[in-house]
mmCIF file of C-alpha atoms in Angstrom:
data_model
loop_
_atom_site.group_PDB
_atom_site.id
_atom_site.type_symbol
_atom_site.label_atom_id
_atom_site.label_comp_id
_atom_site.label_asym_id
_atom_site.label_seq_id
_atom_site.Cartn_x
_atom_site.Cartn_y
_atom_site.Cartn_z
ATOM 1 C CA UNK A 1 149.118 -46.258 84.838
ATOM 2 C CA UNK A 2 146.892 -49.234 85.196
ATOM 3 C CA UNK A 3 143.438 -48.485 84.207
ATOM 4 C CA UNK A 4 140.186 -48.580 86.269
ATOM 5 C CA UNK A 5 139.596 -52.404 85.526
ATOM 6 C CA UNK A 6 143.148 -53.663 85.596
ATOM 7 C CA UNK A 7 145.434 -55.087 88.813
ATOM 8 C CA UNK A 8 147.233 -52.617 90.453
ATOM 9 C CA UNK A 9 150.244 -54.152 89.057
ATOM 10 C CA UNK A 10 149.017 -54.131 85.653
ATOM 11 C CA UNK A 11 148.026 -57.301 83.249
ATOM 12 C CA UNK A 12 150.280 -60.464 84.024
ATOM 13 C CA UNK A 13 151.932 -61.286 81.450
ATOM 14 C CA UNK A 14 151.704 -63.938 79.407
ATOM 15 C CA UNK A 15 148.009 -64.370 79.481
ATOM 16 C CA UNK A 16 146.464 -64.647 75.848
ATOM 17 C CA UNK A 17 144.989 -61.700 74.549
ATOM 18 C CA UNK A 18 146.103 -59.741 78.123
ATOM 19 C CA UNK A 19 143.459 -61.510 80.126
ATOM 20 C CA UNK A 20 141.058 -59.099 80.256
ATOM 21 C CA UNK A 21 138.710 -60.965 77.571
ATOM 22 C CA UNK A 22 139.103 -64.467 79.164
ATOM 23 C CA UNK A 23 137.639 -63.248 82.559
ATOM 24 C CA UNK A 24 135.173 -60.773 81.343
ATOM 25 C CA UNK A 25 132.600 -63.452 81.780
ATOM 26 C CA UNK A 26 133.397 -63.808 85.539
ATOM 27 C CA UNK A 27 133.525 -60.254 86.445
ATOM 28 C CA UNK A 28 130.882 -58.211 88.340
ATOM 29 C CA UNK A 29 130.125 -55.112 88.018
ATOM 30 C CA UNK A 30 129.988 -52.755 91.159
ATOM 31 C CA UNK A 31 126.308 -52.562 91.659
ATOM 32 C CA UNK A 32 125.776 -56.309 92.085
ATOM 33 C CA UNK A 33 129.413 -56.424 94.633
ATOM 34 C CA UNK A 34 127.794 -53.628 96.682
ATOM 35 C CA UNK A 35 124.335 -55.585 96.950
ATOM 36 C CA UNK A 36 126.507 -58.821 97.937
ATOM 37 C CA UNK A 37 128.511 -57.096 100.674
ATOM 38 C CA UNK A 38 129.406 -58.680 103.617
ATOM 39 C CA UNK A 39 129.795 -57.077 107.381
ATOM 40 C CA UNK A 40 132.022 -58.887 109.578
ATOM 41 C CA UNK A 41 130.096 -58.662 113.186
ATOM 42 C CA UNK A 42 131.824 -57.059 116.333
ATOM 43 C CA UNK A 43 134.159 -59.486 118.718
ATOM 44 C CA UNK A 44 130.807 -59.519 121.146
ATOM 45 C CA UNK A 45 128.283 -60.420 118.630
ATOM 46 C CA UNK A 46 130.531 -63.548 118.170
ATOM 47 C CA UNK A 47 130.984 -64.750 121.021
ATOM 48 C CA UNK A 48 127.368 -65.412 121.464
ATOM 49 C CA UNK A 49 125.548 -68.571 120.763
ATOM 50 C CA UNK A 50 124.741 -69.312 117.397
ATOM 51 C CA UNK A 51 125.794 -66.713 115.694
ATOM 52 C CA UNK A 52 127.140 -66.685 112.505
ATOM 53 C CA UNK A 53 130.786 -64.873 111.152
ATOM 54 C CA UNK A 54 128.882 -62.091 108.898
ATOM 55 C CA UNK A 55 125.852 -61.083 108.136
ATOM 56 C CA UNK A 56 124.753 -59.908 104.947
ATOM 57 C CA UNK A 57 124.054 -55.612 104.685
ATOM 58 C CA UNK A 58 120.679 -54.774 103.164
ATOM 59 C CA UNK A 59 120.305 -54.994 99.481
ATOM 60 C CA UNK A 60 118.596 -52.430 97.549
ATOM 61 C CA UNK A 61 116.750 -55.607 95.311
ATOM 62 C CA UNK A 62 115.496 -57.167 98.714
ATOM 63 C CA UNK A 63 113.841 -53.553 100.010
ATOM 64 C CA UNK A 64 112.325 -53.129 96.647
ATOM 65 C CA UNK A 65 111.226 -57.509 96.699
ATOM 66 C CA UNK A 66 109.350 -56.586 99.790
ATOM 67 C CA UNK A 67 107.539 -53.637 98.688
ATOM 68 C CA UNK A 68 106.113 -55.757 95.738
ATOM 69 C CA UNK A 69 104.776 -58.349 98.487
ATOM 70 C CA UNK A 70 103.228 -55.941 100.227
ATOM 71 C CA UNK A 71 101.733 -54.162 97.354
ATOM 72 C CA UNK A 72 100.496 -57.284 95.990
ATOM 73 C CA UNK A 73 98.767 -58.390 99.668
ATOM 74 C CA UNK A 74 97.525 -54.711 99.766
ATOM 75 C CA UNK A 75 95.739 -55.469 96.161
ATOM 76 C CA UNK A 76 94.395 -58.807 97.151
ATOM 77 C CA UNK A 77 93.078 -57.638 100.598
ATOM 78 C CA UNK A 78 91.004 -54.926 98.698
ATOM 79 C CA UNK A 79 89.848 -57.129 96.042
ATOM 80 C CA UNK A 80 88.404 -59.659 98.569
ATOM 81 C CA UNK A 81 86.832 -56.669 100.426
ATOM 82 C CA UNK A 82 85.770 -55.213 97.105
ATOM 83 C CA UNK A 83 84.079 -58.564 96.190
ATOM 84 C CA UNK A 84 82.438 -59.102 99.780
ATOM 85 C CA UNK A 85 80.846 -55.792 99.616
ATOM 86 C CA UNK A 86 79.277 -56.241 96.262
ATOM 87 C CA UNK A 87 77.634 -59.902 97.524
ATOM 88 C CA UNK A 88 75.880 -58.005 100.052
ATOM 89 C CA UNK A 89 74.700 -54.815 98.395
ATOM 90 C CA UNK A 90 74.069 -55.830 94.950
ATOM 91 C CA UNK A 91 70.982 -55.388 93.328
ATOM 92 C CA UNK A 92 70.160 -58.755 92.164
ATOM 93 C CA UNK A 93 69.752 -61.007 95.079
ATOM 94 C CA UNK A 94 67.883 -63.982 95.272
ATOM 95 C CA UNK A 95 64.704 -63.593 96.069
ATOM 96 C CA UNK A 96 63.385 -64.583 99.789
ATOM 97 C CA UNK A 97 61.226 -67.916 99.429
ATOM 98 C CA UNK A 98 57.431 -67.441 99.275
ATOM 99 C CA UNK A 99 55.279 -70.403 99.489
ATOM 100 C CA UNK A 100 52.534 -70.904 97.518
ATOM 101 C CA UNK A 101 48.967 -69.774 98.186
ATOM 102 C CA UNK A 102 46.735 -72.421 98.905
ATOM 103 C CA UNK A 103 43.644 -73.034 95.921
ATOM 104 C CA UNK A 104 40.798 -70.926 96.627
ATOM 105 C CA UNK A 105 37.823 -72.940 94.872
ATOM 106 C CA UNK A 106 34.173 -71.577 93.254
ATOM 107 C CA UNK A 107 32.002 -73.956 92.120
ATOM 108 C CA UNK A 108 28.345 -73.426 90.389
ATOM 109 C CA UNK A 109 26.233 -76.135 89.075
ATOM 110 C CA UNK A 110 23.956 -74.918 86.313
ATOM 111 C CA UNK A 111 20.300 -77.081 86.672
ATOM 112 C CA UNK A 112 17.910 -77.228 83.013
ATOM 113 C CA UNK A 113 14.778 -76.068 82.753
ATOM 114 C CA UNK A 114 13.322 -79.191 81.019
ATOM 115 C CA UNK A 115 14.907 -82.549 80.625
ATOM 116 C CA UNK A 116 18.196 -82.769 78.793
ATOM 117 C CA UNK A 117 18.155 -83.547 75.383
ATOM 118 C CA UNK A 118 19.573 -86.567 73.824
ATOM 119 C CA UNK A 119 21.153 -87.839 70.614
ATOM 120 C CA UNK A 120 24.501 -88.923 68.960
ATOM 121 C CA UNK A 121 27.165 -87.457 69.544
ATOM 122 C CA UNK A 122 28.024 -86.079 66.126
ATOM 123 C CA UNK A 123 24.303 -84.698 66.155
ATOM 124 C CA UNK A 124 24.564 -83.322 69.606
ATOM 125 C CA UNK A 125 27.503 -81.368 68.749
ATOM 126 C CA UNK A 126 26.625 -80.156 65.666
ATOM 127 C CA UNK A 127 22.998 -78.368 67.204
ATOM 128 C CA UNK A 128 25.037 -76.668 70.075
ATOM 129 C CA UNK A 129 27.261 -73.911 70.890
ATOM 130 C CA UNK A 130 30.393 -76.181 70.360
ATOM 131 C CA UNK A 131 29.741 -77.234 66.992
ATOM 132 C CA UNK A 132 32.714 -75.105 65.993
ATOM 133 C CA UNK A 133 34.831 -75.803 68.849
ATOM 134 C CA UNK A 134 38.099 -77.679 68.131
ATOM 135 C CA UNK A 135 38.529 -80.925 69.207
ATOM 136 C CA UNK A 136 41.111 -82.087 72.569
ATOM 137 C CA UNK A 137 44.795 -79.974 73.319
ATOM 138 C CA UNK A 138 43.903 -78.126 69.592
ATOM 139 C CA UNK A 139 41.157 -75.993 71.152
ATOM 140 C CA UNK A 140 43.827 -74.719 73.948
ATOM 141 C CA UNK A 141 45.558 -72.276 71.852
ATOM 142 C CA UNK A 142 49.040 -70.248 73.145
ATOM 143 C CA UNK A 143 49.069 -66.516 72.149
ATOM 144 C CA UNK A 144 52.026 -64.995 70.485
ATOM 145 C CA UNK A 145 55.006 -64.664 73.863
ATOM 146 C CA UNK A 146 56.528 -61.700 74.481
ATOM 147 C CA UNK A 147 59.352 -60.583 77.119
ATOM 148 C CA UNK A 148 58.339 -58.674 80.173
ATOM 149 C CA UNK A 149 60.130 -56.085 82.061
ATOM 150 C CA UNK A 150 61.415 -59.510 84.174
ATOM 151 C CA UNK A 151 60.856 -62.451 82.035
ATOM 152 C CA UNK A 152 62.235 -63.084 78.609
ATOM 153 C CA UNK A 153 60.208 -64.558 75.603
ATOM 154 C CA UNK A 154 61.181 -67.756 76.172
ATOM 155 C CA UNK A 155 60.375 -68.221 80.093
ATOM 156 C CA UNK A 156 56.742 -66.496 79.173
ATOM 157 C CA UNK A 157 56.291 -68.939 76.404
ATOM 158 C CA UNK A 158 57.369 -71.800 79.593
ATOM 159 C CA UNK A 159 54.852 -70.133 81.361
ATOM 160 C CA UNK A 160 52.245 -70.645 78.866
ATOM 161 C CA UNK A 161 52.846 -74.057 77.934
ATOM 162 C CA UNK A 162 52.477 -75.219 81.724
ATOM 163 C CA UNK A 163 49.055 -74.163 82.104
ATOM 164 C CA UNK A 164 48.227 -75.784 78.979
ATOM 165 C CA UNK A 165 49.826 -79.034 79.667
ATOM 166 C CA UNK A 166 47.503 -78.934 83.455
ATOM 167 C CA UNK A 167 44.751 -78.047 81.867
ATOM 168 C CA UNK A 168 45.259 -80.692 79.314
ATOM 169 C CA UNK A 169 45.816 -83.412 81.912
ATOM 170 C CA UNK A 170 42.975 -82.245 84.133
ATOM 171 C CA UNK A 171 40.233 -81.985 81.568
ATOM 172 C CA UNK A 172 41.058 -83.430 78.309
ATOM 173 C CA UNK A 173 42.922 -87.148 79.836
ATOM 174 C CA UNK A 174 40.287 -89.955 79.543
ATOM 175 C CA UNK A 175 41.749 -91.683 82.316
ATOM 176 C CA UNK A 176 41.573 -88.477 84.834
ATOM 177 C CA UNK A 177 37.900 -88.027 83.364
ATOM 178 C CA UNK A 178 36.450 -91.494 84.256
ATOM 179 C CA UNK A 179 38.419 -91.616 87.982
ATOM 180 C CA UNK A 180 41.611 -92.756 86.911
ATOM 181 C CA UNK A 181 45.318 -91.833 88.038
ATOM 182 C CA UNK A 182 46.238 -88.004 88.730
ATOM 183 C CA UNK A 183 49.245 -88.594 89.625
ATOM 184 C CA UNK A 184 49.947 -86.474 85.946
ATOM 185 C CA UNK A 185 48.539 -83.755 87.462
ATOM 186 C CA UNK A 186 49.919 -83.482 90.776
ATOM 187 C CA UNK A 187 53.708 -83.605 89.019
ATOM 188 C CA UNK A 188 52.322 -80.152 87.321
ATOM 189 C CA UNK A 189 52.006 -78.646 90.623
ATOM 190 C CA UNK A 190 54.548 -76.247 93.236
ATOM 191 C CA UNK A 191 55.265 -78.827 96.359
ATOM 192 C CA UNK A 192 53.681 -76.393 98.526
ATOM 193 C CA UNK A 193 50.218 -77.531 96.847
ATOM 194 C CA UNK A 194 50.984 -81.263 97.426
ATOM 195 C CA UNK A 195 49.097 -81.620 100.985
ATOM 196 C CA UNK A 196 45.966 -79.475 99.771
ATOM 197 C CA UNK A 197 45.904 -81.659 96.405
ATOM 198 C CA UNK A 198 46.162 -85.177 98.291
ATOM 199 C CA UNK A 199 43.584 -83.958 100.484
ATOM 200 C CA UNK A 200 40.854 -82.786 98.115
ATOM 201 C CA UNK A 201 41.501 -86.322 96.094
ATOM 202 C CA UNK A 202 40.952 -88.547 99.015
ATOM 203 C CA UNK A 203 39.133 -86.287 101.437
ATOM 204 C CA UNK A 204 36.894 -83.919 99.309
ATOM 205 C CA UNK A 205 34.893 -80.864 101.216
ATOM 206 C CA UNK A 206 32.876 -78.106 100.146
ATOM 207 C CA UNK A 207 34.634 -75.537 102.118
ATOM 208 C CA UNK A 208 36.137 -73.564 99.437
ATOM 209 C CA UNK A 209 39.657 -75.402 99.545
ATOM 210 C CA UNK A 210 39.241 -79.073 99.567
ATOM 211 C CA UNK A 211 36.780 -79.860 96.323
ATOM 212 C CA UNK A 212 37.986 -82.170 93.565
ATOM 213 C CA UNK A 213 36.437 -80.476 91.101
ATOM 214 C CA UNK A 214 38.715 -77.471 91.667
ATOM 215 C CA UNK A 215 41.752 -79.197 90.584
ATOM 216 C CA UNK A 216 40.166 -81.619 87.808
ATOM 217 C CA UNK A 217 37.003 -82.475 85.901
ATOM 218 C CA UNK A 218 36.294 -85.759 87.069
ATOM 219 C CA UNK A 219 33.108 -88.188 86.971
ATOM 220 C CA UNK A 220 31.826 -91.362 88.673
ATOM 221 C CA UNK A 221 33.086 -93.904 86.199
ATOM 222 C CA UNK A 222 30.098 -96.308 88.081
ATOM 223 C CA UNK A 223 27.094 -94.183 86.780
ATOM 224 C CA UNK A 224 28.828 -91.949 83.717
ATOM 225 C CA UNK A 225 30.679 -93.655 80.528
ATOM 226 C CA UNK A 226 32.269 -90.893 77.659
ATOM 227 C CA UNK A 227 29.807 -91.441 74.953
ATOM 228 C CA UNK A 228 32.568 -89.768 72.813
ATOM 229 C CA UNK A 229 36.199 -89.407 73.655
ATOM 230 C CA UNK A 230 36.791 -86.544 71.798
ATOM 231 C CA UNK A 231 36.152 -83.118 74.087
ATOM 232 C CA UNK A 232 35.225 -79.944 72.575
ATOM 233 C CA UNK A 233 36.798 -76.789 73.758
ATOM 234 C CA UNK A 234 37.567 -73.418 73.181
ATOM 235 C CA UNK A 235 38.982 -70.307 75.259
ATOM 236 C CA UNK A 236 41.990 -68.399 76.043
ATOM 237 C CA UNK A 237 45.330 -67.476 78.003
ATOM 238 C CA UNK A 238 46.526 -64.173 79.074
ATOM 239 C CA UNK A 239 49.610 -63.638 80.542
ATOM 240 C CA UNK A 240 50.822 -61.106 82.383
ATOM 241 C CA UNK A 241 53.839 -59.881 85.121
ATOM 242 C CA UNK A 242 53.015 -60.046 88.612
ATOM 243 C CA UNK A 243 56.121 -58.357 90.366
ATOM 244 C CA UNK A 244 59.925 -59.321 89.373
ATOM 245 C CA UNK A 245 59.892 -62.477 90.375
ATOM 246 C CA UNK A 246 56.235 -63.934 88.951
ATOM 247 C CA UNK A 247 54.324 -64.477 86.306
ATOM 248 C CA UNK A 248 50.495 -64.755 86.035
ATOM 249 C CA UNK A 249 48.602 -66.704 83.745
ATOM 250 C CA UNK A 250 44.842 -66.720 83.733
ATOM 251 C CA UNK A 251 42.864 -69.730 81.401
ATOM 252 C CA UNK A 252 39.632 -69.092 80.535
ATOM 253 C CA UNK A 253 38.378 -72.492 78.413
ATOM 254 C CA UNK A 254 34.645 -74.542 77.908
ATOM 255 C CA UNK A 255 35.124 -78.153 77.717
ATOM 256 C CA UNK A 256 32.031 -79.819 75.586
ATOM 257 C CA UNK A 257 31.816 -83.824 77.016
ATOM 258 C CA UNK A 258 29.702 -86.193 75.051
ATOM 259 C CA UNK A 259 28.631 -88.593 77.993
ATOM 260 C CA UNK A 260 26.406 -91.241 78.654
ATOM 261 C CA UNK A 261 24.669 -93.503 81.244
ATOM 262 C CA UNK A 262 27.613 -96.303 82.583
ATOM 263 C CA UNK A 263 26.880 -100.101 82.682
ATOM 264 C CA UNK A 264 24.157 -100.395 81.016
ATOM 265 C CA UNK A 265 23.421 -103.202 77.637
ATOM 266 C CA UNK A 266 22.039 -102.135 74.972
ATOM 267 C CA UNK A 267 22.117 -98.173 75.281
ATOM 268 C CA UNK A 268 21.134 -96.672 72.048
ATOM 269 C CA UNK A 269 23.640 -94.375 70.097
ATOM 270 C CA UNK A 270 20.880 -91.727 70.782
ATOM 271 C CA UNK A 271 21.197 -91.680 74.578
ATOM 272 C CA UNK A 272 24.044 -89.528 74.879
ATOM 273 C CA UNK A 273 23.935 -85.705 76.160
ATOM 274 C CA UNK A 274 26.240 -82.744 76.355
ATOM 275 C CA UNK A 275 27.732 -81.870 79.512
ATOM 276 C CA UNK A 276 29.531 -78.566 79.808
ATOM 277 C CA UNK A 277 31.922 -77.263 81.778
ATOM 278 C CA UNK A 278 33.580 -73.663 82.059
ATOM 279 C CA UNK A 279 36.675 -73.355 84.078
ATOM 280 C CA UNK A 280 38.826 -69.973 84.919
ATOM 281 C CA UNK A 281 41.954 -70.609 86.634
ATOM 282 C CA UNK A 282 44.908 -68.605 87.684
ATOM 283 C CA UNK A 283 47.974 -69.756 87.766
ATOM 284 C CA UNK A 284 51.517 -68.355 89.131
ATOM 285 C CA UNK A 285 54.995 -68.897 88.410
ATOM 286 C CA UNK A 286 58.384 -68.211 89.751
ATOM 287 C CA UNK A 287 61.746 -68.570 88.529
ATOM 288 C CA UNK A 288 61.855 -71.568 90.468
ATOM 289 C CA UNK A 289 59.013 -72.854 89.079
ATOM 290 C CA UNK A 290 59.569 -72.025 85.260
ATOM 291 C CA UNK A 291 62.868 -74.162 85.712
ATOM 292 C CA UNK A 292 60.948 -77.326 86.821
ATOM 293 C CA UNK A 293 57.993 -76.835 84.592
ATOM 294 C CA UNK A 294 54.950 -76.842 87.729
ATOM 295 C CA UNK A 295 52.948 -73.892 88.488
ATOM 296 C CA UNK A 296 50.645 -72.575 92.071
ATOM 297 C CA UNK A 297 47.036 -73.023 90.740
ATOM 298 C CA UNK A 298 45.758 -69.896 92.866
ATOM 299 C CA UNK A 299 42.209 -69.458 91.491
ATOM 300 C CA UNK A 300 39.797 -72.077 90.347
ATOM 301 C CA UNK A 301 36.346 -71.034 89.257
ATOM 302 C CA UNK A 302 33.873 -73.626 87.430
ATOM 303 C CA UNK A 303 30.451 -73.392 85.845
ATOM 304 C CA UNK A 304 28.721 -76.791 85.251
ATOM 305 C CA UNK A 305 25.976 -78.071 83.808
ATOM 306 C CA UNK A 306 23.102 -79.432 83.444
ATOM 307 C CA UNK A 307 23.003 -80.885 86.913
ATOM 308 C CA UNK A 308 20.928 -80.700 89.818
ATOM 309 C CA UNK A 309 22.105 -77.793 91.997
ATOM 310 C CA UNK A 310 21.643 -80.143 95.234
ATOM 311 C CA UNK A 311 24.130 -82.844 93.926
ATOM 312 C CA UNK A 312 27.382 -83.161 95.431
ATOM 313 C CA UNK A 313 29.767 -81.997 93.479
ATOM 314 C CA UNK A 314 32.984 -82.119 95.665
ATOM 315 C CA UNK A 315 34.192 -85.503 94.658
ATOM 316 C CA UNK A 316 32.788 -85.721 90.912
ATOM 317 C CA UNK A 317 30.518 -84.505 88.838
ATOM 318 C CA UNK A 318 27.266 -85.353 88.812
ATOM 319 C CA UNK A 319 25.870 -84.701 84.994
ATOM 320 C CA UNK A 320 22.198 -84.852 84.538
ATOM 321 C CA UNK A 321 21.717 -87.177 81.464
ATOM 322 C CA UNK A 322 19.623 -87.783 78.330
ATOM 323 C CA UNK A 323 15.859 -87.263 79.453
ATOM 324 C CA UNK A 324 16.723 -86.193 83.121
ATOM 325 C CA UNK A 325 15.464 -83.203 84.962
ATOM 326 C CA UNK A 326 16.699 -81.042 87.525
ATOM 327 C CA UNK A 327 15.063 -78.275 89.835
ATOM 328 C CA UNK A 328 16.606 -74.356 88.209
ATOM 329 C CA UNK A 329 16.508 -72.414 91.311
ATOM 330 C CA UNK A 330 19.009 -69.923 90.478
ATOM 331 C CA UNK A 331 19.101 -66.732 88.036
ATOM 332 C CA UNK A 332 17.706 -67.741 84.807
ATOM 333 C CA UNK A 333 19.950 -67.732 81.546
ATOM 334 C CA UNK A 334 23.532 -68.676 83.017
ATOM 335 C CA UNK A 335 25.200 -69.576 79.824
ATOM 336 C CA UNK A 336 28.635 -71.505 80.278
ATOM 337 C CA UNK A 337 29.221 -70.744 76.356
ATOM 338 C CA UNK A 338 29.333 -67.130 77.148
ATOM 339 C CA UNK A 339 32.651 -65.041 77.270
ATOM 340 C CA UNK A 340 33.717 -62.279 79.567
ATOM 341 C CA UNK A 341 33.591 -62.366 82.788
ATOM 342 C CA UNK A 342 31.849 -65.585 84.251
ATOM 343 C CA UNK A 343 28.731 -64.879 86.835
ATOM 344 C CA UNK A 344 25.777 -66.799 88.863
ATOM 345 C CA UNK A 345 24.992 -67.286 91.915
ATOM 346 C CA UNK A 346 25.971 -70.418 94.229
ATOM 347 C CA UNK A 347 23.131 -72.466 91.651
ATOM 348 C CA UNK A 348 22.620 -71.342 88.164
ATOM 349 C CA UNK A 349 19.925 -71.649 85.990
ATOM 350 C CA UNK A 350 21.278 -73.220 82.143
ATOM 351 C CA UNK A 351 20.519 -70.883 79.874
ATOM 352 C CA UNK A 352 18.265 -72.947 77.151
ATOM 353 C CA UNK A 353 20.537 -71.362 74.123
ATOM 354 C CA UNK A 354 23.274 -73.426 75.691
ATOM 355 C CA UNK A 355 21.480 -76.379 75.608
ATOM 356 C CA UNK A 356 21.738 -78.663 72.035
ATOM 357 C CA UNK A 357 18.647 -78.577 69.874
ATOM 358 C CA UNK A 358 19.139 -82.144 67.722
#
């Protein structure tokens, strides 16, 4: 009896090794002839138009095919949705733009009692209150940076080294001093501060917003000279966090200027005088702005003197020098040298201690 692989009439003869080994490799098994069978359609279904002899039964590999496509769009639909929903709820947007606050300026001249006194520079320094101050961008020293809740160590440290570099460029740059460029300034600064800047340079005004002196320590290079380049200063930085998304640094520095009277031949080594001036600013950062090292100057509050308390002051400085005299009508002993927090009234009255006693 011929057995359940053979012919019904057995193995022809004949064939090497009774044929069942040469076409082993050409045989299929019964699950892959029922997945290939064919259906002959009806006498009707032919006669139509177009239509084809067979068509091909349902295979159990094509059912299961489809599933996996569908599956795998099922997977991808949720993972877009997934992915959508987490860009709108998560907890770390960007934060909504918020322009900066325009400059709010205090200014308070600080007249002598007497004339000013005058003398070298080495000598004038050495009989004041700055004789131990350090000289330029040493006397601006950065405190030890530390992460926030917000900011990490090394955007606080950013933070800190911006204000130094304005204050740098707005008190300590000989050029900015004697009515030079401040162009290096304004590059320190959030765009939203570029119109208020502009305008206090070219259209200074005592209203609180618009004063040169704000921004910068500046003097009128026709009537004041630096007797001595080299500043004297001394102060601090504080740091702090102002929200998530800002940091606040407040500068609180005395700049000691050796100065003398401009254009004139022959002046004497001993006709230079100290000016002084004390200047608290506060300064705020974003993320944005830690990235492009500028900072919103938000505060500006300056203490200067000796001058006359009726000078105008928006534009420049006016220093009273060696020998001159200037009317004190405001609380006596204002002392610029002072620390803490910085009071007087819209004129002070220099404190004689702050004065230099060659």
């Amino acid at each position: 009896m011929a057995g359940r692989r053979d012919p019904p009439e057995g193995t022809p003869e004949g064939l090497p090794g009774g044929g069942e080994d040469e076409y082993r490799s050409v045989v299929f098994d019964e699950s892959f002839v029922r997945a290939a069978r064919l259906q002959e359609f009806s006498a009707q279904e032919r006669m139509a138009e177009h239509s084809r002899a067979v068509r091909s039964l349902p295979a159990w590999g094509r059912r299961t095919g489809a599933k996996q496509i569908l599956v795998l769009v099922l997977l991808i639909a949720m993972a877009f949705g997934t992915a959508i929903y987490l860009g709108i709820r998560h907890p770390y947007q960007t934060p909504a733009y918020k322009p900066a606050e325009p400059l709010r300026i205090t200014f308070i001249p600080l007249a002598p009692q007497g004339p000013v006194p005058g003398g070298t520079p080495a000598d004038l320094y050495a009989h004041s209150p700055a004789a131990n101050f350090r000289i330029g961008a040493a006397g601006i020293n950065l405190p030890g940076a530390r992460h926030t809740k917000s900011f990490s160590e090394s955007q606080v440290m950013m933070a800190l080294t911006t204000a130094k570099d304005y204050l740098v460029e707005s008190s300590l740059d000989p050029d900015v001093l004697t009515g030079g460029s401040v162009r290096p300034i304004r590059l320190l600064l959030d765009p939203d501060q570029y119109g208020q800047f502009d305008r206090s340079m070219t259209s200074p005004a005592a209203d609180g917003r618009h004063a040169a002196s704000g921004w910068l320590v500046r003097y009128d290079p026709a009537k004041v000279a630096l007797a001595d380049p080299q500043v004297r200063v001394q102060g601090t930085l504080r740091v702090a966090e102002a929200g998530p998304d800002a940091l606040e640094v407040t500068s609180d520095h005395t700049f000691a200027y050796a100065l003398r009277p401009a254009g004139v031949n022959g002046t004497r080594a001993g006709d230079a005088s100290l000016f002084t001036v004390r200047r608290e600013l506060h300064f705020r950062f974003d993320r944005d702005d830690l990235r492009q090292h500028r900072a919103e100057v938000l505060v500006s509050y300056v203490q200067a003197g000796p001058q006359a308390c009726s000078a105008d002051t928006t534009g420049v400085l006016r220093p009273l020098l060696a020998g001159e005299r200037g009317t004190a009508s405001g609380p006596a002993g204002t002392d610029p040298y002072a620390t803490g927090r910085p009071t007087a009234a819209l004129c002070g009255t220099l404190a004689p201690g702050a004065q230099p006693s060659p």
